[in-house]
Short mmCIF file of C-alpha atoms in Angstrom, two decimals:
data_model
loop_
_atom_site.label_atom_id
_atom_site.label_comp_id
_atom_site.label_asym_id
_atom_site.label_seq_id
_atom_site.Cartn_x
_atom_site.Cartn_y
_atom_site.Cartn_z
CA MET W 1 60.20 52.98 -7.60
CA ILE W 2 59.24 51.00 -4.87
CA GLU W 3 60.60 51.30 -1.08
CA HIS W 4 60.30 48.33 1.45
CA ILE W 5 60.28 50.01 4.75
CA LEU W 6 60.21 47.71 7.84
CA ILE W 7 58.30 49.11 10.38
CA VAL W 8 58.83 46.77 13.94
CA PHE W 9 55.82 46.18 15.67
CA THR W 10 54.61 46.02 19.73
CA VAL W 11 56.47 42.86 21.60
CA GLY W 12 58.30 40.53 19.03
CA LEU W 13 56.11 41.08 16.20
CA CYS W 14 56.09 43.07 13.23
CA PHE W 15 54.36 43.45 9.37
CA THR W 16 55.46 45.25 6.69
CA PHE W 17 54.34 48.26 4.78
CA VAL W 18 54.81 48.71 1.25
CA ARG W 19 55.43 52.61 0.16
CA ASN W 20 53.82 53.17 -3.51
CA ASP W 21 52.97 55.69 -5.77
CA PHE W 22 49.32 55.61 -5.43
CA SER W 23 48.50 58.47 -6.66
CA TYR W 24 46.62 56.54 -9.61
CA TYR W 25 44.16 54.81 -6.68
CA LYS W 26 40.70 56.01 -7.18
CA THR W 27 38.74 57.10 -4.36
CA ASP W 28 35.02 55.86 -3.98
CA TYR W 29 32.19 56.54 -1.40
CA TYR W 30 34.18 54.44 1.33
CA SER W 31 36.94 56.08 1.17
CA GLU W 32 36.06 59.36 0.74
CA LYS W 33 33.58 58.50 3.97
CA TYR W 34 36.40 56.64 6.30
CA GLY W 35 39.70 57.94 4.77
CA HIS W 36 40.32 60.91 7.11
CA PHE W 37 39.56 61.76 10.67
CA SER W 38 40.43 65.85 11.39
CA GLU W 39 42.16 66.09 14.79
CA PHE W 40 38.86 68.21 15.88
CA GLU W 41 36.98 65.19 15.59
CA ARG W 42 39.53 63.22 17.56
CA VAL W 43 39.65 65.46 20.06
CA GLU W 44 35.85 65.74 20.55
CA MET W 45 35.45 61.93 20.44
CA LEU W 46 38.26 62.00 23.71
CA GLU W 47 36.20 64.02 25.59
CA ALA W 48 32.95 62.36 24.73
CA ALA W 49 34.73 58.96 25.81
CA LYS W 50 35.48 60.75 29.16
CA GLU W 51 32.14 62.22 29.90
CA MET W 52 31.09 58.53 28.90
CA PHE W 53 33.20 56.63 31.09
CA TYR W 54 32.13 59.67 34.33
CA TRP W 55 28.52 58.77 33.50
CA GLY W 56 29.12 55.43 34.39
CA TYR W 57 31.39 55.80 37.14
CA ASP W 58 29.81 58.51 38.86
CA ASN W 59 26.35 56.97 39.25
CA TYR W 60 28.03 53.59 40.30
CA MET W 61 29.71 55.67 43.16
CA GLN W 62 26.48 57.17 44.19
CA HIS W 63 24.08 54.73 43.59
CA ALA W 64 25.69 51.14 43.92
CA PHE W 65 29.19 50.98 45.22
CA PRO W 66 30.37 48.79 47.24
CA LEU W 67 28.26 46.53 45.20
CA ASP W 68 29.73 44.82 41.88
CA GLU W 69 27.43 46.22 39.39
CA LEU W 70 24.73 49.21 38.80
CA ASP W 71 21.11 48.53 37.65
CA PRO W 72 21.20 51.86 35.64
CA ILE W 73 17.44 52.23 35.18
CA HIS W 74 16.72 52.02 39.04
CA CYS W 75 19.69 53.23 40.23
CA THR W 76 20.69 50.82 42.66
CA GLY W 77 23.51 48.35 42.81
CA ARG W 78 23.68 44.65 42.66
CA GLY W 79 26.93 41.74 43.25
CA PRO W 80 29.26 40.95 44.23
CA ASP W 81 31.56 38.67 42.52
CA HIS W 82 34.94 38.27 43.52
CA ASP W 83 37.52 36.45 40.93
CA ASN W 84 40.17 36.88 37.94
CA PRO W 85 39.32 40.70 37.18
CA VAL W 86 39.81 42.11 40.98
CA LEU W 87 42.99 39.91 41.24
CA GLY W 88 44.21 41.32 38.02
CA GLY W 89 43.22 45.34 39.13
CA LEU W 90 44.70 44.45 42.60
CA LEU W 91 48.32 43.93 40.53
CA SER W 92 47.94 46.09 38.04
CA ALA W 93 47.38 49.16 40.31
CA HIS W 94 49.95 47.88 42.55
CA LEU W 95 52.88 47.71 39.09
CA ILE W 96 51.91 51.37 38.58
CA ILE W 97 52.16 52.69 41.76
CA THR W 98 55.39 51.41 42.64
CA ASP W 99 56.95 52.42 38.87
CA PRO W 100 59.71 54.66 39.80
CA ALA W 101 59.21 56.28 36.30
CA GLN W 102 55.71 57.32 37.25
CA PRO W 103 54.77 57.51 33.26
CA PHE W 104 50.88 58.40 34.07
CA GLY W 105 51.47 61.31 36.75
CA ASN W 106 52.20 61.16 40.73
CA MET W 107 50.44 57.92 41.38
CA THR W 108 51.60 56.61 44.69
CA PRO W 109 49.48 57.33 47.69
CA PRO W 110 50.72 58.28 51.01
CA ASN W 111 52.37 55.86 53.21
CA TYR W 112 52.40 53.15 50.58
CA ASP W 113 53.80 50.24 51.85
CA ASP W 114 52.69 47.21 48.88
CA ASP W 115 49.38 47.16 50.30
CA LEU W 116 47.67 46.40 47.16
CA LEU W 117 49.95 43.39 46.85
CA HIS W 118 49.20 41.83 50.42
CA LEU W 119 45.47 42.30 49.10
CA ALA W 120 46.73 40.11 46.07
CA HIS W 121 48.57 37.90 47.94
CA ASP W 122 44.96 36.85 50.55
CA LEU W 123 43.06 36.76 47.43
CA GLY W 124 45.75 34.59 45.34
CA SER W 125 45.93 32.39 48.13
CA ARG W 126 41.89 32.06 48.85
CA LEU W 127 41.68 31.17 45.27
CA LEU W 128 44.17 28.08 45.66
CA PRO W 129 41.78 25.68 47.00
CA ALA W 130 40.29 25.83 43.30
CA PHE W 131 43.11 23.78 41.85
CA GLU W 132 43.43 21.31 44.66
CA ASN W 133 42.09 17.75 45.06
CA THR W 134 41.07 17.29 41.36
CA ALA W 135 42.39 14.46 39.70
CA THR W 136 42.77 16.00 36.18
CA ARG W 137 44.58 19.34 38.23
CA LEU W 138 41.80 21.19 36.01
CA PRO W 139 40.89 24.01 38.69
CA HIS W 140 36.77 23.89 40.15
CA PRO W 141 34.89 26.63 38.79
CA ARG W 142 33.66 28.09 42.05
CA VAL W 143 35.53 29.17 45.36
CA ASN W 144 34.14 30.35 48.31
CA LEU W 145 36.63 33.08 49.34
CA LEU W 146 35.86 32.53 53.29
CA LEU W 147 35.25 28.27 53.30
CA GLY W 148 37.06 26.94 49.74
CA VAL W 149 35.31 24.77 47.43
CA PRO W 150 31.61 24.53 48.49
CA VAL W 151 30.02 20.95 48.62
CA ASP W 152 27.63 21.34 45.70
CA THR W 153 29.92 23.13 43.40
CA HIS W 154 29.43 21.89 39.46
CA ASN W 155 32.32 19.99 37.87
CA SER W 156 32.12 21.44 34.80
CA THR W 157 34.47 24.43 33.55
CA CYS W 158 34.93 25.91 30.11
CA THR W 159 38.35 25.99 28.95
CA ALA W 160 38.73 29.65 29.02
CA GLY W 161 37.86 29.56 32.70
CA ALA W 162 39.95 26.89 33.32
CA GLY W 163 42.92 28.31 31.42
CA SER W 164 43.05 31.68 31.50
CA LEU W 165 44.57 32.26 34.96
CA LEU W 166 48.28 32.34 33.93
CA VAL W 167 48.68 36.12 33.41
CA GLU W 168 47.16 37.10 36.62
CA MET W 169 48.68 34.14 39.03
CA GLY W 170 51.99 33.98 37.06
CA MET W 171 52.56 37.87 37.85
CA LEU W 172 51.67 37.00 41.55
CA SER W 173 54.40 34.56 41.62
CA HIS W 174 56.84 36.73 40.18
CA LEU W 175 56.14 39.77 42.46
CA LEU W 176 56.25 37.58 45.83
CA GLY W 177 59.04 34.93 44.50
CA ASP W 178 56.59 32.10 45.48
CA PRO W 179 55.95 29.65 42.57
CA VAL W 180 53.00 28.12 43.78
CA TYR W 181 50.54 30.31 41.95
CA GLU W 182 51.95 29.92 38.45
CA GLY W 183 52.29 26.52 39.20
CA ALA W 184 48.98 26.06 39.68
CA ALA W 185 47.58 28.22 36.71
CA ARG W 186 50.35 26.37 34.85
CA ARG W 187 49.58 22.72 35.40
CA ALA W 188 45.97 23.53 34.21
CA ILE W 189 47.03 24.73 31.00
CA LYS W 190 49.03 21.89 30.37
CA ALA W 191 45.93 19.83 31.63
CA LEU W 192 43.50 20.90 28.99
CA TRP W 193 46.34 20.76 26.60
CA SER W 194 46.52 16.94 26.98
CA TYR W 195 42.82 16.68 26.71
CA ARG W 196 42.56 18.14 22.90
CA ASP W 197 41.81 15.90 20.44
CA ALA W 198 44.28 13.23 19.23
CA SER W 199 43.14 13.94 15.39
CA THR W 200 42.14 17.33 14.80
CA GLY W 201 43.84 18.96 17.89
CA LEU W 202 41.33 20.81 19.10
CA LEU W 203 40.37 21.16 22.47
CA GLY W 204 36.61 21.35 23.06
CA ASN W 205 34.23 24.23 25.20
CA VAL W 206 33.37 22.72 28.34
CA ILE W 207 35.23 19.69 30.43
CA ASP W 208 34.45 17.47 33.82
CA ILE W 209 36.78 18.62 36.11
CA THR W 210 36.72 14.94 37.85
CA THR W 211 37.01 12.41 34.47
CA GLY W 212 38.63 14.99 32.02
CA GLN W 213 35.25 14.26 29.40
CA TRP W 214 34.24 16.78 27.28
CA THR W 215 30.84 18.06 27.97
CA ASN W 216 30.91 20.56 25.38
CA LYS W 217 32.31 19.45 22.35
CA LEU W 218 32.26 22.74 20.65
CA SER W 219 35.47 24.30 19.62
CA GLY W 220 35.82 28.04 18.12
CA VAL W 221 37.48 30.98 19.07
CA GLY W 222 34.52 32.68 21.14
CA ALA W 223 32.97 31.83 24.19
CA GLY W 224 34.41 29.69 26.31
CA LEU W 225 37.63 29.74 25.14
CA ASP W 226 38.91 33.11 23.47
CA SER W 227 40.54 34.18 26.43
CA PHE W 228 42.61 30.83 26.45
CA TYR W 229 44.30 31.41 23.15
CA GLU W 230 44.99 35.02 24.40
CA TYR W 231 46.48 33.93 27.41
CA LEU W 232 48.92 31.51 26.08
CA LEU W 233 50.52 34.12 23.96
CA LYS W 234 50.83 36.87 26.31
CA SER W 235 52.28 34.85 28.98
CA TYR W 236 54.96 34.02 26.30
CA ILE W 237 55.59 37.58 26.06
CA LEU W 238 55.71 38.43 29.63
CA PHE W 239 57.06 35.38 30.71
CA GLY W 240 59.23 34.01 28.20
CA ASP W 241 58.43 30.31 28.24
CA ASP W 242 58.55 28.70 24.98
CA GLY W 243 56.34 26.02 25.68
CA ASP W 244 53.22 28.87 26.20
CA LEU W 245 54.12 30.34 22.57
CA LYS W 246 54.98 26.54 20.82
CA MET W 247 51.18 26.03 22.30
CA PHE W 248 50.09 28.94 20.95
CA ASN W 249 51.44 28.66 17.32
CA ALA W 250 50.18 24.58 17.10
CA ALA W 251 46.42 25.80 18.21
CA TYR W 252 46.35 28.48 15.99
CA ARG W 253 47.02 26.57 12.97
CA LYS W 254 44.33 24.42 13.97
CA ILE W 255 42.14 27.24 13.84
CA LYS W 256 43.28 28.42 10.73
CA ARG W 257 42.91 24.94 9.32
CA PHE W 258 39.57 23.92 10.65
CA MET W 259 37.90 27.14 11.56
CA ARG W 260 38.75 29.42 9.14
CA LYS W 261 36.28 29.43 5.80
CA GLY W 262 36.21 31.36 3.03
CA ARG W 263 39.11 32.82 0.28
CA SER W 264 42.57 32.52 1.39
CA HIS W 265 43.78 35.88 1.90
CA CYS W 266 41.64 39.40 3.25
CA ASN W 267 42.51 41.38 0.26
CA MET W 268 43.66 39.16 -2.26
CA GLY W 269 41.27 36.67 -5.11
CA VAL W 270 37.60 35.76 -4.83
CA GLY W 271 35.34 34.17 -2.84
CA ASP W 272 33.60 34.44 0.31
CA HIS W 273 34.49 36.84 3.28
CA PRO W 274 36.50 34.94 5.59
CA LEU W 275 34.79 33.64 8.61
CA TYR W 276 35.71 32.09 11.36
CA VAL W 277 33.14 29.35 12.02
CA ASN W 278 32.60 27.04 15.49
CA VAL W 279 33.60 23.24 14.64
CA ASN W 280 33.25 19.95 16.15
CA MET W 281 36.38 19.40 18.32
CA HIS W 282 36.69 15.87 16.59
CA SER W 283 35.80 16.03 13.50
CA GLY W 284 36.63 19.75 12.97
CA ARG W 285 33.66 19.88 10.60
CA PRO W 286 31.12 22.96 11.13
CA ALA W 287 29.05 22.49 14.17
CA THR W 288 26.62 25.45 14.46
CA THR W 289 25.88 28.34 11.92
CA TRP W 290 26.05 31.31 14.55
CA ILE W 291 29.15 33.35 16.07
CA ASP W 292 29.02 35.38 19.11
CA SER W 293 30.51 38.30 19.56
CA LEU W 294 33.23 37.58 21.93
CA SER W 295 34.91 36.14 19.52
CA ALA W 296 35.18 39.60 17.77
CA ALA W 297 38.24 39.74 20.15
CA PHE W 298 40.28 37.10 18.32
CA ALA W 299 41.25 39.45 15.69
CA GLY W 300 42.87 41.32 18.59
CA THR W 301 44.80 38.10 19.46
CA MET W 302 46.08 38.49 15.54
CA VAL W 303 47.06 41.85 16.02
CA LEU W 304 49.59 40.88 18.59
CA HIS W 305 50.68 37.55 16.67
CA GLY W 306 51.47 40.11 13.48
CA ASP W 307 48.73 38.46 11.75
CA ILE W 308 47.24 41.97 10.44
CA GLU W 309 45.55 41.43 6.96
CA GLU W 310 43.78 38.71 8.78
CA ALA W 311 42.70 40.77 11.82
CA ILE W 312 41.44 43.54 9.44
CA CYS W 313 39.55 40.76 7.71
CA ALA W 314 37.83 39.55 11.02
CA HIS W 315 37.07 42.99 12.29
CA ALA W 316 35.11 44.26 9.02
CA LEU W 317 32.73 41.50 9.68
CA TYR W 318 31.90 42.41 13.63
CA TYR W 319 31.41 45.89 12.40
CA SER W 320 29.32 45.37 9.88
CA ILE W 321 27.08 43.15 12.11
CA TRP W 322 27.54 46.68 14.45
CA LYS W 323 26.08 48.91 11.77
CA ARG W 324 23.36 46.48 10.78
CA TYR W 325 21.95 46.83 14.20
CA GLY W 326 23.21 49.58 15.69
CA VAL W 327 24.87 47.15 18.54
CA LEU W 328 26.46 44.17 18.21
CA PRO W 329 24.13 41.29 19.16
CA GLU W 330 25.27 38.12 21.40
CA ARG W 331 25.10 35.49 19.05
CA TYR W 332 24.37 36.09 14.69
CA ASN W 333 23.32 33.21 12.78
CA TRP W 334 25.75 34.05 9.42
CA ARG W 335 23.39 31.90 7.13
CA LEU W 336 20.30 33.27 8.15
CA LYS W 337 21.39 36.73 8.66
CA ALA W 338 20.02 37.73 11.94
CA PRO W 339 20.56 37.21 15.37
CA ASP W 340 19.97 34.11 17.51
CA LEU W 341 20.62 35.95 20.61
CA ARG W 342 19.67 39.42 20.53
CA PHE W 343 21.29 40.94 23.83
CA TYR W 344 24.24 43.27 23.81
CA PRO W 345 25.67 43.26 27.41
CA LEU W 346 27.72 46.63 26.53
CA ARG W 347 30.88 43.80 25.70
CA PRO W 348 34.68 45.58 24.93
CA GLU W 349 35.49 42.95 22.30
CA LEU W 350 34.99 44.99 19.26
CA VAL W 351 36.31 47.85 20.94
CA GLU W 352 39.23 46.62 22.08
CA THR W 353 40.16 45.23 18.90
CA THR W 354 39.02 48.73 16.98
CA TYR W 355 41.93 50.25 19.52
CA LEU W 356 44.19 47.77 18.77
CA LEU W 357 43.48 47.79 14.68
CA TYR W 358 44.38 50.89 14.47
CA GLN W 359 47.36 50.88 17.08
CA ALA W 360 48.41 48.45 14.38
CA THR W 361 47.95 50.23 11.40
CA LYS W 362 47.06 53.96 11.92
CA ASN W 363 44.22 53.89 9.31
CA PRO W 364 41.41 56.64 10.26
CA PHE W 365 38.86 53.86 9.29
CA TYR W 366 38.98 52.35 13.20
CA LEU W 367 38.77 56.51 14.49
CA HIS W 368 35.39 56.25 12.53
CA VAL W 369 34.53 52.80 13.55
CA GLY W 370 35.08 53.91 17.59
CA ARG W 371 33.32 57.00 16.80
CA ASP W 372 29.84 55.15 15.48
CA ILE W 373 30.24 52.71 18.56
CA LEU W 374 30.54 55.42 20.90
CA LEU W 375 27.27 57.46 19.45
CA ASN W 376 25.43 54.24 19.11
CA LEU W 377 26.04 53.65 23.12
CA ASN W 378 24.96 57.23 23.88
CA LYS W 379 22.27 56.89 21.60
CA TYR W 380 20.95 53.96 22.46
CA ALA W 381 22.22 52.58 26.24
CA LYS W 382 22.57 55.88 28.17
CA THR W 383 19.87 55.77 30.95
CA THR W 384 19.31 58.47 33.96
CA CYS W 385 21.91 56.49 36.21
CA GLY W 386 24.70 54.95 33.61
CA TYR W 387 24.46 52.43 30.58
CA ALA W 388 22.35 49.73 30.57
CA THR W 389 22.33 46.20 28.84
CA VAL W 390 20.54 46.52 24.91
CA HIS W 391 17.88 43.57 25.66
CA ASP W 392 16.77 42.91 22.01
CA VAL W 393 18.87 44.93 19.00
CA SER W 394 16.12 44.79 17.37
CA ASP W 395 13.64 47.36 19.22
CA LYS W 396 16.64 48.42 21.34
CA THR W 397 14.50 47.98 24.29
CA LEU W 398 17.08 47.64 27.73
CA GLU W 399 17.80 45.47 30.47
CA ASP W 400 18.96 46.85 33.81
CA ARG W 401 22.21 46.28 34.13
CA MET W 402 25.53 47.71 33.51
CA GLU W 403 28.31 45.03 34.08
CA SER W 404 31.63 46.32 35.41
CA PHE W 405 33.48 45.35 31.99
CA PHE W 406 31.82 48.01 30.84
CA LEU W 407 34.05 50.35 32.54
CA SER W 408 36.90 48.88 32.89
CA GLU W 409 37.31 47.77 29.19
CA THR W 410 34.70 49.05 26.75
CA CYS W 411 35.05 52.78 27.93
CA LYS W 412 38.60 52.37 28.55
CA TYR W 413 39.26 51.16 24.88
CA LEU W 414 37.29 54.01 23.28
CA TYR W 415 39.03 56.42 25.53
CA LEU W 416 42.53 55.06 24.32
CA LEU W 417 41.39 54.83 20.94
CA PHE W 418 40.93 58.67 20.53
CA ASP W 419 44.20 59.68 23.22
CA ARG W 420 46.77 59.59 20.53
CA ASP W 421 49.58 60.74 23.08
CA ASN W 422 48.41 58.48 26.01
CA HIS W 423 51.81 56.91 27.90
CA LEU W 424 49.91 53.42 26.86
CA ASN W 425 50.08 54.36 22.86
CA THR W 426 53.39 56.19 22.79
CA HIS W 427 54.91 53.11 24.83
CA SER W 428 52.74 50.31 23.47
CA HIS W 429 55.71 47.80 23.36
CA LYS W 430 55.86 48.15 27.17
CA PHE W 431 52.83 47.10 28.13
CA ILE W 432 50.18 44.39 27.51
CA PHE W 433 46.60 44.56 28.94
CA THR W 434 45.12 41.69 30.47
CA THR W 435 41.79 39.85 29.27
CA GLU W 436 39.88 42.39 31.39
CA GLY W 437 41.64 44.79 30.65
CA HIS W 438 44.02 45.87 33.18
CA VAL W 439 47.70 46.82 32.39
CA PHE W 440 50.90 44.95 32.85
CA PRO W 441 54.26 46.27 31.82
CA VAL W 442 56.23 44.19 29.69
CA GLN W 443 59.93 44.07 31.57
CA ARG W 444 63.14 41.79 31.74
CA ARG W 445 62.61 41.00 35.49
CA PHE W 446 59.38 39.18 34.94
CA ARG W 447 61.38 36.69 32.38
CA SER W 448 63.53 35.30 34.68
CA LYS W 449 62.18 33.44 37.89
CA ARG W 450 63.63 34.49 41.37
CA TRP W 451 62.68 31.12 42.58
CA SER W 452 64.46 29.42 40.35
CA GLN W 453 67.93 31.58 41.13
CA GLN W 454 67.43 30.97 45.10
CA TRP W 455 67.14 27.10 44.64
CA GLY W 456 69.91 27.09 42.07
CA SER W 457 68.12 25.91 39.07
CA LYS W 458 69.22 27.36 35.63
CA ARG W 459 68.49 30.94 34.76
CA PRO W 460 65.89 31.07 31.98
CA ARG W 461 66.80 32.39 28.85
CA VAL W 462 65.47 36.44 28.25
CA ASP W 463 64.25 36.63 24.95
CA SER W 464 64.35 39.77 23.43
CA VAL W 465 60.96 40.47 22.93
CA VAL W 466 61.10 42.76 25.79
CA GLN W 467 63.52 44.63 23.36
CA THR W 468 63.13 45.85 20.06
CA PRO W 469 62.97 42.68 17.95
CA THR W 470 64.92 42.41 14.78
CA VAL W 471 63.29 39.49 13.57
CA LEU W 472 59.88 38.86 12.22
CA ASN W 473 57.09 37.43 14.24
CA HIS W 474 57.06 33.29 15.35
CA SER W 475 53.42 32.67 13.19
CA ASP W 476 53.32 30.07 10.74
CA SER W 477 50.47 32.19 9.29
CA SER W 478 49.93 34.89 6.80
CA CYS W 479 52.17 38.00 7.91
CA TYR W 480 51.17 39.21 4.50
CA GLN W 481 52.53 42.68 3.70
CA VAL W 482 49.92 46.03 4.71
CA LEU W 483 50.14 48.07 1.75
CA THR W 484 50.89 51.82 2.90
CA LYS W 485 47.81 53.07 0.65
CA ARG W 486 45.63 51.23 3.14
CA ARG W 487 47.00 53.70 5.72
CA TYR W 488 45.13 56.52 3.96
CA PHE W 489 42.44 54.86 2.20
CA LEU W 490 40.09 51.65 3.66
CA PRO W 491 42.69 49.11 5.34
CA MET W 492 40.92 46.57 3.00
CA GLU W 493 40.11 47.40 -0.55
CA SER W 494 36.74 48.72 -1.25
CA ARG W 495 35.20 45.85 -3.22
CA TYR W 496 35.96 43.52 -0.22
CA PHE W 497 33.95 45.94 2.08
CA GLU W 498 31.27 45.71 0.12
CA GLN W 499 31.08 42.59 -0.34
CA VAL W 500 31.08 42.10 3.85
CA ILE W 501 28.64 44.94 4.60
CA SER W 502 26.32 43.09 2.03
CA THR W 503 27.20 39.78 3.73
CA VAL W 504 25.31 41.21 6.62
CA GLY W 505 22.17 41.98 4.57
CA LEU W 506 23.32 46.19 4.41
#
């Protein structure tokens, strides 16, 4: 007797678990290794993740603050770099401080008077000149916070750089009641969308902001494009603009059509392990034989979209590469089965996806993955004054740099992975993470525009995404059933898992 249980998952998304009598499924090496993670191990890893963060943070505060980054070998600082991460951090902290419920404990400083919002307002206003005086409505890639756009600035920007501003700029507009910031970011997204190829519907990697001509025609899900797709979906979840969702769904269909190679389904059928390759935006044909570490984040977007099975397979490939080298090379050549770029700058993308997949499936496999990542970071990257970039994944030589995302994202997602009772985990439907790992609440008030009401415009529809959803997600792709047995064994069948690890030469 098979009993179907519908589980509503996160904001507006769902997937179906099928509860089976799986007593006849045989255990094997992988099931035995990954099928259980004890409470003692979880607590141990939670403490290890906390220790990792404070080792990096305390050394940064001692040796580098107020500069942007730490050089963990020579114990000094470098920087500064003020951009979207700073704006998102100010807004996230303000929202946490002013939350009447204070779900993370009392986070309100004495005599707080929207000080961080005022700083965010000031910073957002200093960023606005980047959007001015361009014929394409695409922003300049650099802006001086004191002087505006530099005279000798470059005219090229990547798609992710120009198109990943809406979550932060939109939130600033909603908190201030001023449409100018969201408007600037939305115009940039619509401009990018208008320059996609007429035949394939794909966007390129780098575009000239003065002419609208693509100077890099590579299309993929990694560096230069990754957060563009992510923010189309997250902007819809936060602000409820149907246009964002339509663009995301259209882009997702094109990604599946042109970039996805391998067998049709993650856990069914025959053929090569699924792989998302870089293609030429005009022809849709493969353009490189490498994938980069940033593309590991796309599986996290798949989770948010409800395409869990596909996310499981995408994540498994990057974890297998990690297992082979001990850390994740910046670029991996899937044809040569070797790194093209050998450094690992402590990036968070694989950790983030591991965390999101554990929240979606509760499969202990992902706790094992997190432990592997944490232990290897301590083994290969820990230094006297923090954690260092791995210069070469083959010999594990180090480079004297600890980028800021190591603390704000890599350590954060590792900690949350093992912190079962964290409010962000027990109320995950009420929050999203920005692409820089900042926490924004999903609330009805952000899905109506204060300025529209003030100016007499029609109030936009408030979607049920802020409530408990009752329908399937809007995905046009495979929102397939995830079998309950894969909550206790492997998230993908052992024969497929063995295939992917052999694919990378393990």
